[in-house]
Every structure is written in C-alpha cells, then in structure tokens.
Coordinates of C-alpha atoms in Angstrom, one line a residue:
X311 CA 66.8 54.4 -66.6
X312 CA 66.6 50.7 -67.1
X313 CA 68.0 48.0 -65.2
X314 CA 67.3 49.5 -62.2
X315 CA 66.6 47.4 -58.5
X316 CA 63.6 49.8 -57.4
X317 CA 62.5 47.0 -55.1
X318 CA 61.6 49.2 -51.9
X319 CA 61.6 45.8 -49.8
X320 CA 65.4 46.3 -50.1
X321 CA 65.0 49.2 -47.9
X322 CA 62.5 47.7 -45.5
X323 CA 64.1 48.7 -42.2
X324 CA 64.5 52.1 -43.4
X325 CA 61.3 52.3 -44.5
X326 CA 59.7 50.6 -41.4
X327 CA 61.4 53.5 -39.7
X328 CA 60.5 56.2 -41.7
X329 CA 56.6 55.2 -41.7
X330 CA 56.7 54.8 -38.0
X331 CA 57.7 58.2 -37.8
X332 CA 55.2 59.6 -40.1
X333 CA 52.5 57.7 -38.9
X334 CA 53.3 58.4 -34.9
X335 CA 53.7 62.5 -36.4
X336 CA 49.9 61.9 -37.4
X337 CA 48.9 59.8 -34.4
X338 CA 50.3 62.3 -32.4
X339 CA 47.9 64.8 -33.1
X340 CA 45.2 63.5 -32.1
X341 CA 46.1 61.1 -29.0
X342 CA 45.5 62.6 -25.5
X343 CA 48.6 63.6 -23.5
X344 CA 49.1 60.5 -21.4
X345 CA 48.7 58.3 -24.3
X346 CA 51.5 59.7 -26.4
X347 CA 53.6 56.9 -25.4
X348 CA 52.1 54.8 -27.8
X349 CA 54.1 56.7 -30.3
X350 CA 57.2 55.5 -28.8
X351 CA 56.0 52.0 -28.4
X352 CA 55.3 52.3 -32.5
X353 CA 59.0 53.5 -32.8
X354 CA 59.8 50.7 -30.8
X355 CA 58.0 48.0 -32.7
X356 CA 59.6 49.7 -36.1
X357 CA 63.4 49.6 -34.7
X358 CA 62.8 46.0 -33.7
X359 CA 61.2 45.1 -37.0
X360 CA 63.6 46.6 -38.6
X361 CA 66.4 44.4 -37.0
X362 CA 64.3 41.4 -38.0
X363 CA 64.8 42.5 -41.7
X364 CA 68.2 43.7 -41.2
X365 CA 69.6 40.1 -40.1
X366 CA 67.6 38.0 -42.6
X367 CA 68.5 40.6 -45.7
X368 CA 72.0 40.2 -44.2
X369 CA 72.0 36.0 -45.3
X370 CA 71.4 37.3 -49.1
X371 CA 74.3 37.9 -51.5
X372 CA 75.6 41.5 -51.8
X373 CA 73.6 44.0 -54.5
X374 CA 72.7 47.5 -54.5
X375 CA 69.3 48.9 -54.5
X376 CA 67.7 51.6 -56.5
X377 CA 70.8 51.5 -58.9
X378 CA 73.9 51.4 -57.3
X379 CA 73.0 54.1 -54.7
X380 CA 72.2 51.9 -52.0
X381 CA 74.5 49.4 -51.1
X382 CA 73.3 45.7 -49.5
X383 CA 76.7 44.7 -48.1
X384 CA 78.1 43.2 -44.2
X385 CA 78.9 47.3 -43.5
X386 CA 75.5 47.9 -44.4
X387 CA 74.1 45.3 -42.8
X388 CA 75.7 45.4 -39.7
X389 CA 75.2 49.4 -39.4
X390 CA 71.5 48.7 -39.6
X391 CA 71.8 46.2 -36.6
X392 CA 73.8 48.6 -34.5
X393 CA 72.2 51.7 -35.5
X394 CA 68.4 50.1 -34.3
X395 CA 69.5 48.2 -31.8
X396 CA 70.6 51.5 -30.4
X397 CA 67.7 53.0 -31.2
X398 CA 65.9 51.0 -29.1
X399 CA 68.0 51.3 -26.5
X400 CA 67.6 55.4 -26.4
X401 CA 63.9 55.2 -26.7
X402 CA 63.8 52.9 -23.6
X403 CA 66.2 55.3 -21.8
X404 CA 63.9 58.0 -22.8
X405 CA 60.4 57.1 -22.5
X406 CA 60.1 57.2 -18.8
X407 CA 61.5 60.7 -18.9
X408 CA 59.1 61.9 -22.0
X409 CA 56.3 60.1 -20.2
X410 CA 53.0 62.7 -20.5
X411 CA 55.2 65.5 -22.2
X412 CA 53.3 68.0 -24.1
X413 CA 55.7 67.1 -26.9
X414 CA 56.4 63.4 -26.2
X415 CA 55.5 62.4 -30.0
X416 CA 57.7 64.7 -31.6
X417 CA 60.9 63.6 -29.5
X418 CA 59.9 60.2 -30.6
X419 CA 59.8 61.0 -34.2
X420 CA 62.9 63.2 -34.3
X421 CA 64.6 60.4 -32.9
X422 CA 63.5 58.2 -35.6
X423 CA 64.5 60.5 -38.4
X424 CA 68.0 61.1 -37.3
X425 CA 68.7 57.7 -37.1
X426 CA 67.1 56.9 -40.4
X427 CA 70.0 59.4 -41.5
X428 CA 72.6 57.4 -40.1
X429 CA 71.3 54.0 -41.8
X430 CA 71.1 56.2 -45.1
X431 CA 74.8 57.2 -44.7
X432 CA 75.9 54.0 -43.5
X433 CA 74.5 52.3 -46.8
X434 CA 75.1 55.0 -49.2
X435 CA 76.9 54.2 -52.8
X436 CA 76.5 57.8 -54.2
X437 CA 77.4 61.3 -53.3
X438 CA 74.5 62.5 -53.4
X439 CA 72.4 60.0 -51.2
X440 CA 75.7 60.8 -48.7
X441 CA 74.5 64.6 -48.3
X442 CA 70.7 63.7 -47.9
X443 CA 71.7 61.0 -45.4
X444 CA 73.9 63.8 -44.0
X445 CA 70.8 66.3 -44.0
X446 CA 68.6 63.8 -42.5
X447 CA 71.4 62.9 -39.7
X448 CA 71.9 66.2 -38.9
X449 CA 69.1 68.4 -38.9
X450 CA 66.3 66.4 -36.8
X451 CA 69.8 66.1 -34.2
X452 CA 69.2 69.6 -33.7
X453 CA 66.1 70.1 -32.4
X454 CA 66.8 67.2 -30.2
X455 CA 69.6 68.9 -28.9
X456 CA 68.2 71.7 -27.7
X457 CA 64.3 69.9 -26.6
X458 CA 65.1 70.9 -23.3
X459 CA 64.0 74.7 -24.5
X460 CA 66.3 76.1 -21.2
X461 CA 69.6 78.0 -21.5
X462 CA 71.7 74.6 -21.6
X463 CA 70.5 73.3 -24.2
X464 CA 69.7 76.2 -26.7
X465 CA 73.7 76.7 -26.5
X466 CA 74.1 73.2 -27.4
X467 CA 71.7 73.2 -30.2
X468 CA 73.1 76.4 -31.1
X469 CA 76.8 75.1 -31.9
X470 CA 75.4 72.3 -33.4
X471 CA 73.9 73.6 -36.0
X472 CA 76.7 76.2 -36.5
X473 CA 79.2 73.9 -36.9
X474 CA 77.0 71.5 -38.8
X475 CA 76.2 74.2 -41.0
X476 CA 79.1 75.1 -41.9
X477 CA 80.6 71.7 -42.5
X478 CA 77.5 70.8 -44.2
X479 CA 78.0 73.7 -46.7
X480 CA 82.0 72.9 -47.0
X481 CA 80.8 69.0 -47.9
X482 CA 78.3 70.1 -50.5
X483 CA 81.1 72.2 -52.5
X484 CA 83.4 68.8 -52.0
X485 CA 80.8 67.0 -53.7
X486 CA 80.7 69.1 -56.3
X487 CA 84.6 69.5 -57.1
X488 CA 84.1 65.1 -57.0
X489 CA 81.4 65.6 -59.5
X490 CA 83.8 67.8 -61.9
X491 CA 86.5 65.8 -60.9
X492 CA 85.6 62.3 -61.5
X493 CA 82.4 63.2 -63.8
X494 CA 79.7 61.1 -61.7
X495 CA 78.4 60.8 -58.1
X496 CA 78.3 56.9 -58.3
X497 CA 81.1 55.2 -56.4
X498 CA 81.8 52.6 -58.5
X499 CA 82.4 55.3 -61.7
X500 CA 84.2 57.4 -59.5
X501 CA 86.7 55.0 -58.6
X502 CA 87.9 55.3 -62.3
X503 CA 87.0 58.6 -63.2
X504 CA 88.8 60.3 -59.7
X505 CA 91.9 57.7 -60.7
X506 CA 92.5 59.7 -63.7
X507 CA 91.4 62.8 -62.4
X508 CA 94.0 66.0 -61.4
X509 CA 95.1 65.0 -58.2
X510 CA 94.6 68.2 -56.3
X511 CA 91.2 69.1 -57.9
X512 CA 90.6 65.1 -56.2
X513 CA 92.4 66.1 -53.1
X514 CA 90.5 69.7 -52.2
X515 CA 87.2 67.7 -52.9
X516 CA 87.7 64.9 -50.8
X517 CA 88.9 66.7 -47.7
X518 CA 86.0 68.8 -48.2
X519 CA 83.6 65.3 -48.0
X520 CA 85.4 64.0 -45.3
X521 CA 84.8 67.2 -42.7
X522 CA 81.4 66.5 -43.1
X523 CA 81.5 63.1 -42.5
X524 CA 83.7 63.9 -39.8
X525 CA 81.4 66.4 -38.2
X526 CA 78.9 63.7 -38.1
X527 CA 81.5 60.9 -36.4
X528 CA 82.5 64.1 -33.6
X529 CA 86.8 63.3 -35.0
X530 CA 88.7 66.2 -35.5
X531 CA 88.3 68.6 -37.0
X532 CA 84.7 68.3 -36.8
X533 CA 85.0 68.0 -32.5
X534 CA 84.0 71.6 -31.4
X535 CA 80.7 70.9 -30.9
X536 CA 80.6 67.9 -29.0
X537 CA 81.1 68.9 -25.7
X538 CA 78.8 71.5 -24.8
X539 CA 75.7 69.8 -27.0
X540 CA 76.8 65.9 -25.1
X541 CA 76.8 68.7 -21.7
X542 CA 73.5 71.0 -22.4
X543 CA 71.1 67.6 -24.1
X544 CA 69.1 65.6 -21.8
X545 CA 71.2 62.4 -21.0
X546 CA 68.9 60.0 -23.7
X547 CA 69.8 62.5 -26.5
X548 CA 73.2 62.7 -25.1
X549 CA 73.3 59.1 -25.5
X550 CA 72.0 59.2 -29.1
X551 CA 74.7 61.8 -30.0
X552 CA 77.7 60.1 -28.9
X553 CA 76.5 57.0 -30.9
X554 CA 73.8 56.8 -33.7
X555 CA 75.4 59.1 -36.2
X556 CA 78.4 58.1 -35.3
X557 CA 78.0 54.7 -36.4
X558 CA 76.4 56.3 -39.7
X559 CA 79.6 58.2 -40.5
X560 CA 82.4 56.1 -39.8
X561 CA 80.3 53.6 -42.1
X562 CA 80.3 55.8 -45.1
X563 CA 83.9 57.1 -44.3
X564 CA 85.0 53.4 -44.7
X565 CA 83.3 53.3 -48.0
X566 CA 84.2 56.5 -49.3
X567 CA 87.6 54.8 -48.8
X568 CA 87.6 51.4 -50.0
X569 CA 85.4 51.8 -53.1
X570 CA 86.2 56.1 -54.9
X571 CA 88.8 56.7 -53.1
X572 CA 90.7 53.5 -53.4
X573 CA 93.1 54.0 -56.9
X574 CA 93.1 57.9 -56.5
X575 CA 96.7 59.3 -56.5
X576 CA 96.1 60.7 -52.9
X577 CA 98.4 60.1 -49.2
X578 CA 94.8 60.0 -47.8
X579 CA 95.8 57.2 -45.7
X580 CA 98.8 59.3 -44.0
X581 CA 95.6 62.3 -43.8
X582 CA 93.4 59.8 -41.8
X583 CA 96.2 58.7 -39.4
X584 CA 97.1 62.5 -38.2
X585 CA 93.5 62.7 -37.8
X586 CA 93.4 59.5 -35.7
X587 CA 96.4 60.6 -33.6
X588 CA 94.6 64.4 -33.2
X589 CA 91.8 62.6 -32.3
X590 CA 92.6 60.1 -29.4
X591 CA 94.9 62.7 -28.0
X592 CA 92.5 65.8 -28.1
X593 CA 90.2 64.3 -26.6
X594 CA 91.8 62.3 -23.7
X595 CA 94.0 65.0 -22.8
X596 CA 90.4 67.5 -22.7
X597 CA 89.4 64.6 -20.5
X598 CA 91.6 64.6 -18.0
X599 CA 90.2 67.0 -15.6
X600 CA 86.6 67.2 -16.4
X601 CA 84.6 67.0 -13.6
X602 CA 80.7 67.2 -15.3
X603 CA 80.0 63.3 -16.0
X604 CA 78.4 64.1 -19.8
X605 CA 81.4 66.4 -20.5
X606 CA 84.1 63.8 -19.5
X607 CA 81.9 61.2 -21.5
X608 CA 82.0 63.9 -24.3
X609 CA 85.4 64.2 -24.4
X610 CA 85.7 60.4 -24.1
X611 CA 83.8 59.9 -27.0
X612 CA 86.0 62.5 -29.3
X613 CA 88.9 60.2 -27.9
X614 CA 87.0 56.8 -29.3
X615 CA 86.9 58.3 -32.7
X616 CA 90.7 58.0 -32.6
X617 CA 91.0 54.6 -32.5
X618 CA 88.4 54.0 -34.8
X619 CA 90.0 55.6 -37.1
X620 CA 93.1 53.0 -36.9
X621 CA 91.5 50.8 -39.4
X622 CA 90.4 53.2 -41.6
X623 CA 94.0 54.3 -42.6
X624 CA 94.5 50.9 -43.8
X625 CA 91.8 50.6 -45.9
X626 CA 92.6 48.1 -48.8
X627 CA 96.6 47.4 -46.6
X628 CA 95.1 44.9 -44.4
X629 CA 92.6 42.1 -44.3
X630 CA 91.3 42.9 -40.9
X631 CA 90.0 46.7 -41.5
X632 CA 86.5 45.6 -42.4
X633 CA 86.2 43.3 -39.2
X634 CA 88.0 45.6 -37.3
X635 CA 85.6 48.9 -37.9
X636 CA 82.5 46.9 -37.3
X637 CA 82.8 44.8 -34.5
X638 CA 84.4 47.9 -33.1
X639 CA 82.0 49.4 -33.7
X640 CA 79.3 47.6 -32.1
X641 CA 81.2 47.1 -28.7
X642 CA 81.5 50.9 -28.4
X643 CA 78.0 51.8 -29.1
X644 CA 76.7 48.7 -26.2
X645 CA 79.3 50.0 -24.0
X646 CA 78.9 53.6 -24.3
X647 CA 75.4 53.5 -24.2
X648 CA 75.5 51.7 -20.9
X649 CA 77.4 54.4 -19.4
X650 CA 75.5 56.6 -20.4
X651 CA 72.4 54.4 -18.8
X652 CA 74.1 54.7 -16.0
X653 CA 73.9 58.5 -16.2
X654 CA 70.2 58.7 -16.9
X655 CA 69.8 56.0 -13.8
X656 CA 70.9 58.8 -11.7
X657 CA 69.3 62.1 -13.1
X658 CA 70.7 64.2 -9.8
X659 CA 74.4 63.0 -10.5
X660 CA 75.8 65.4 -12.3
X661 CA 79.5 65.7 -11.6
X662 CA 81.9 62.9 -10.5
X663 CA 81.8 63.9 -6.6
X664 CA 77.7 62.9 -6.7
X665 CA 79.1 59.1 -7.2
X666 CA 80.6 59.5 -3.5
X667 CA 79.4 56.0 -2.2
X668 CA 77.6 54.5 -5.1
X669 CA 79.4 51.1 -3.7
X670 CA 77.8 51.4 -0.8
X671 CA 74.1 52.5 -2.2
X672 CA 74.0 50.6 -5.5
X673 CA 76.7 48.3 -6.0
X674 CA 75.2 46.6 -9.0
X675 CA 74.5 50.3 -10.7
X676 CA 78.5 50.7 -9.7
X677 CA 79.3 47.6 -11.2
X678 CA 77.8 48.3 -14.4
X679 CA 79.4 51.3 -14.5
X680 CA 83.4 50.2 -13.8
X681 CA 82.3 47.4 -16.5
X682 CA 81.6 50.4 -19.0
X683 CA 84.1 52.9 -18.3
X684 CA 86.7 50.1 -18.2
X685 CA 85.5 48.5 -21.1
X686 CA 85.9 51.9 -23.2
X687 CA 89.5 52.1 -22.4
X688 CA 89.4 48.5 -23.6
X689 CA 89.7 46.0 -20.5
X690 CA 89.3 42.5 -21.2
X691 CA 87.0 41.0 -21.7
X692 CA 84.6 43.2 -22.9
X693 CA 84.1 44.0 -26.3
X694 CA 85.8 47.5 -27.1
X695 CA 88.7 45.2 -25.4
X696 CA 88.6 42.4 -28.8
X697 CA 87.5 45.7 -31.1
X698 CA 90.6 47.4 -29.9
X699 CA 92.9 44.4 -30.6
X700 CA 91.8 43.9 -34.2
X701 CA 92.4 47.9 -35.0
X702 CA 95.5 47.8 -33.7
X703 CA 96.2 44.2 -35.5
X704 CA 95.0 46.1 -38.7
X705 CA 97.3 48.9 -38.3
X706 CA 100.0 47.0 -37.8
X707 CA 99.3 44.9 -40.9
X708 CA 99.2 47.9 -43.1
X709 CA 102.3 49.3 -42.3
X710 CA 101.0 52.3 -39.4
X711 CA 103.1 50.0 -36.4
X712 CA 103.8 53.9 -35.2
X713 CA 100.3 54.6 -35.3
X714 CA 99.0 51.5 -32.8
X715 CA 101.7 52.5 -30.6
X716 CA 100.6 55.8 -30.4
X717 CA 96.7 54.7 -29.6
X718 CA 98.1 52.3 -27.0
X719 CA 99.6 55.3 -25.0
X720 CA 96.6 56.8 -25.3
X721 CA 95.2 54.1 -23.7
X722 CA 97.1 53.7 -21.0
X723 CA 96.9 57.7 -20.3
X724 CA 92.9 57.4 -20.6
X725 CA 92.8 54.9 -17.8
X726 CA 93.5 57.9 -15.5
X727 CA 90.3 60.0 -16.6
X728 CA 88.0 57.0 -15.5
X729 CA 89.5 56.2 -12.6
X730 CA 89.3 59.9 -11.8
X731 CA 84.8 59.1 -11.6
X732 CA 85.3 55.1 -10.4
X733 CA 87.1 56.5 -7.2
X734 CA 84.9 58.2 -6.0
X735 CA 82.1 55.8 -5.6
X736 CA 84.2 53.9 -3.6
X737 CA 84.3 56.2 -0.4
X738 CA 82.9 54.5 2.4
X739 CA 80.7 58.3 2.5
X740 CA 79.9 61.1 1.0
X741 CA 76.8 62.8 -0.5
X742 CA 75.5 60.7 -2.8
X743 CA 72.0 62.3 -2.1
X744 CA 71.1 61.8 -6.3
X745 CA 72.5 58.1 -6.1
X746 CA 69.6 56.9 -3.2
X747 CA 67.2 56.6 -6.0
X748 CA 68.0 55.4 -9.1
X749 CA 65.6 55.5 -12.3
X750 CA 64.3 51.6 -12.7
X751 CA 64.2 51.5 -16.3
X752 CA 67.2 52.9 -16.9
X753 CA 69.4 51.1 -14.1
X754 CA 67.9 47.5 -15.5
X755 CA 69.3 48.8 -19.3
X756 CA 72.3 49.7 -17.5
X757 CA 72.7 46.0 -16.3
X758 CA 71.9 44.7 -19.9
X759 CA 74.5 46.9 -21.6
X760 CA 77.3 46.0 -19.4
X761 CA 76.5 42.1 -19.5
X762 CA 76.0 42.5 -23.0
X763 CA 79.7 44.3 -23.6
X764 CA 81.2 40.9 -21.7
X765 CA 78.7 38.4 -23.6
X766 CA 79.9 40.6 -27.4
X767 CA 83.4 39.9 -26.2
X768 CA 83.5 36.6 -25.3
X769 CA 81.5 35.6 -28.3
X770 CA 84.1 37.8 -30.2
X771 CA 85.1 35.2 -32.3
X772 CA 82.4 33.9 -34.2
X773 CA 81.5 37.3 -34.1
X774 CA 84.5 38.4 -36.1
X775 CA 84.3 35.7 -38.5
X776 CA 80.5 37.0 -40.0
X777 CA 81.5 40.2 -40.1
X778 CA 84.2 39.5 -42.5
X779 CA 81.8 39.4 -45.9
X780 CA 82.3 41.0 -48.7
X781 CA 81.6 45.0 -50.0
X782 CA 80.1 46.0 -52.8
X783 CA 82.4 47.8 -55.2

C-alpha cells in the first residue's frame, strides 16, 4: 500500500505503554521480591509520559495514522488523557497493596495491557483494529479480575470472561456481516458502502458490534457481569473496571456512530435511547438496596452508562454530543475513581454499616466521599454536575426532550441509594472498627479526586470549549 502514515511516533503513548509493559514483564524476572515495585514506578513513568505526548499531539491538526485505522482526533486525544490519567491513578491505589507480592510485576503489566486496549478502541477507525482493541481490553481484565486466586474473585473472573466471550464471539460475526455488507472495514468506506447496503443485513451487523462494545462500557445488555466481578476484584481492579474500558468503549461507540453508521438507513438512534433508559433505570433501581459498598458502586456504575448514553442518541442531531460525551466523561472517571479511593482507604469497610461514624473518625476521608457520591448523581459544582447538563442540553437539542426527562428522574431517584451509605457515617457511634485506620496513599488520592471533580467543574467552561474539535471522518 502506498500513501500510508506508518509514522509509529503517532502512536507514542501507546507505544510508551506497551514497552513499559514488555520491558517491566522482563525486568520482572529477574528483580528480587521487594524490588518489584520498580515495575510499577516504570508503568508509572510510561502513563505520565504518555499524557505528555497525548496533550502536545492533541495541538496538531486531525489525521489518521497507519492508513486511516487510527484516528488523531479531540475523542482520541482526550481518551488518551483520561484513560492514563486513570491509569495512574489505579497504579497508585494499587501499589501499596501489591507491595512485595510474589506476583506484583504481572498485576502491573496486566494493568498496562488492558488499558492500552481501551486507548486502541478509543482511537480506532477500522473494524478490525475495534476487535483487537476489544481483545486487548478484555482478556488481560480477566486475569485481573480474578488475581485474588480466592473463591470471590474466581467467580468474578469467571463471568467475566463468559459473558465477554460470548459477546466477543457475537461482535466478531457483526463484523463480518459489516464487511459483506458495506464491502470494507474502513470507517470512512463504510459510511458509503453500509448507506447503500440492505438495511437489515446493516441492522443485524451493527447490533451485533455494538453488544460488544457495550460489554466493554458495562450498558445493557452487556451488564450481567458487572456486579459480581466490581464485588469479588480487589478494590484497585474494581476501580479499573468501572472506568478504563469504559472510557475505551463509549469512545468507539461515538465513532461507530458519527462516521459508518451516520447515512445508514437505520432507527439506531431510537436503539441507543431504550438502551439508555434500560440502563439508568436497571441499574439504580438494582441499587437501591445494596448494602456491599463495591456492589452498590457496581450497580452505580451500570446506572452512569445511562446517561452517557444521552449524547450518543444524538449523534450528528446536536452540536453539543461531542463536548457532552467527553467532558462527561472525564468527570465520571475523577469522580468515580475517588470513590472508589475511598473504598481502598478503608480495606475493612465492606458494607455501608462499617461507615458508622466516619464523621467522627475521618471527617476529611467523609468529606471526600459525600463530594463523590454526590457528585455522581450530579451535584453542583462538581464535574459529572456540568457533564450531566450538557447531555441533557444535547438530548434536548436532537429532538429526545422525553429522554432527558426520563434521566432526570433517574436522578432524583438515585439520590436515595447514596444517601442510603452517606447516613450512616453521620451517627454520632457505631462500629467503625475498619474506618480507625485508613490506608495513607489511598486517602491522600481520595482528597485529590474529590478536589479535582470541583476544580474540572468550575473550570467547565474553557474546558468545554477545547473539547469541541473536530473528528476525523
């Protein structure tokens, strides 16, 4: 082929990541047990490198690499912040726990691989980069899943990869009816080629695509595993779960809408709504009376998916879907991981009656934790707050007014599952034994995320304004 961009510089973030995880693999081997955690200081060094490249490749016009497999866009760009900034974040909320772990280097590079899947999905421009980004997502999210090795977590590895098999499988065969549909795997041909394709041969193929990519965001239908891998993972991995790939997915959903799916002869858009609506009100009505902290955040999280799907129903309908998705998406991955912080801060808190008299213990740890949970159901003026906003705006400027009411009571009846944890930690006494001493490391991130989710919010702004740029199409 000629013409091609085969500049690998193009790639530099994911290829910082992926060399940091081959090379800590190697150094791994060799390093004595309490010096493994140089490994994750590589990872580390490779995430924030990565960012570096990420925000100065960002300032450069739009292109593709490698072809026009990889895109160099705002969504890619701004996944690639996200998706490494939260990296970094779960390899600081997981290195004091893997400290001197016979297996501390492969956590470290597992880590690294499935988030290198969920920059390859976010940028991905072909069908077939989307199921090796989906491969790479999913199957090193596995084994972290289930690193625990106890009965917990071999269930939650175990339905993991059943229902990520599965869906894997069904997106594969989508792929293929795409490819005999529209006769390419390139976005940009099959825009044309799945316009004048038979509609339903286009319709079975793209529901087929999005389950996978689905799967990976934790929406319906792709849900059932969520709860019981979030429950039976160590927090950290918890955390990653809830957030990395989700990023990823949502990412590529948005593409797979605005650039093949954008002249087909499809009611996608109405498809994408019931699954919003299925979404938000699954999982805040599984919510409600969840009483294991990483099982209500599980739920929570299934819940989120909802509204993020708002401005992916109006894809190419409104001017603010674009904005709306990504700034979104950045306040719920700072705000969710802080709650989650909060979780690994307290390793013997388990269920929401261990909070009893967190107020009284660790008001600041308490703090940062009303600032999260409120700020997921969208309090001002943290970030999910403004991201919120702007997906409803979008809905109601492409013509789904019915569906931003519906995520508004969904809001309102979500309020009721937080409150549910907050109240607790109010009593003047109670237990509280796991709340005396709170992890160091992951406390302080705790503090950073929640500041951070008021700072993104108040700066929301200027904020919105970069992420407006354009796609590649």
């Amino acid at each position: 082929m000629t013409g091609m961009n085969e500049n690998p510089l193009d790639l530099l973030p994911e290829v910082l990541l992926a060399a940091s995880a081959v090379l800590g693999l190697l150094l791994g081997a060799w390093l004595p047990r309490r010096r493994q955690w140089l490994t994750g200081a590589l990872a580390g060094t490779a995430c924030t490198g990565g960012i570096v490249a990420a925000a100065i490749a960002a300032a450069k016009p739009v292109e593709t690499a490698f072809g026009e497999s990889f895109a160099l866009d705002t969504v890619t760009a701004t996944s690639r912040i996200v998706i490494l900034c939260s990296t970094l974040l779960v390899l600081a909320l997981a290195m004091p726990r893997m400290y001197a772990d016979p297996r501390e280097t492969e956590f470290y590079v597992l880590l690294q691989l499935a988030s290198l899947g969920a920059l390859m999905l976010a940028g991905a421009q072909d069908l077939l980069l989307l199921a090796a980004g989906y491969l790479l997502a999913s199957v090193p999210a596995y084994a972290l899943a289930g690193f625990r090795k106890d009965g917990p977590g071999t269930e939650a590895a175990l339905k993991y990869y059943v229902v990520g098999a599965l869906l894997g499988v069904l997106m594969l065969t989508g792929i293929t009816v795409l490819l005999a549909a529209g006769r390419a795997t390139s976005y940009p041909v099959l825009r044309t080629g799945l316009a004048e394709a038979p509609a339903g041969l286009v319709a079975v193929g793209t529901l087929a695509v999005l389950s996978g990519v689905l799967f990976k965001a934790g929406g319906v239908p792709g849900h059932f595993w969520v709860p019981d891998a979030v429950q039976g993972s160590s927090a950290p991995v918890a955390a990653f779960l809830t957030t990395i790939p989700k990023i990823g997915a949502l990412a590529a959903f948005y593409r797979l809408a605005a650039v093949p799916l954008a002249d087909a002869d499809l009611p996608w858009a109405d498809l994408v709504a019931v699954l919003s609506v299925a979404s938000m009100t699954l999982g805040n009505l599984a919510a409600f009376f969840q009483l294991d902290v990483k099982r209500l955040l599980a739920y929570s999280t299934i819940s989120q998916v909802g509204y993020l799907l708002l401005p992916l129903a109006v894809v190419g309908r409104s001017e603010l879907d674009q904005e709306a998705l990504l700034y979104y998406l950045a306040g719920y991955a700072l705000t969710n991981l802080g709650a989650f912080s909060v979780v690994c801060a307290l390793p013997g808190a388990d269920v929401i009656d261990d909070y009893r008299g967190l107020a009284r213990t660790h008001p600041a740890l308490l703090t940062s934790l009303v600032v999260c949970l409120l700020g997921l159901v969208g309090t001002p003026p943290t970030a999910v707050f403004l991201g919120k906003l702007e997906a409803f705006s979008a809905a109601f400027d492409g013509g789904y007014a019915w569906l931003a009411v519906v995520a508004a009571v969904n809001t309102v009846a979500s309020l009721f599952y937080y409150l549910r944890w907050i109240g607790p930690a109010f009593l003047a006494r109670g237990p509280a034994g796991a709340c005396r001493a709170p992890s160091g490391p992951a406390a302080a991130i705790a503090y950073g995320a929640a500041t951070g989710s008021v700072v993104l919010g108040l700066l929301g702004g200027t904020v919105l304004d970069v992420l407006d740029g354009p796609l590649v199409r």
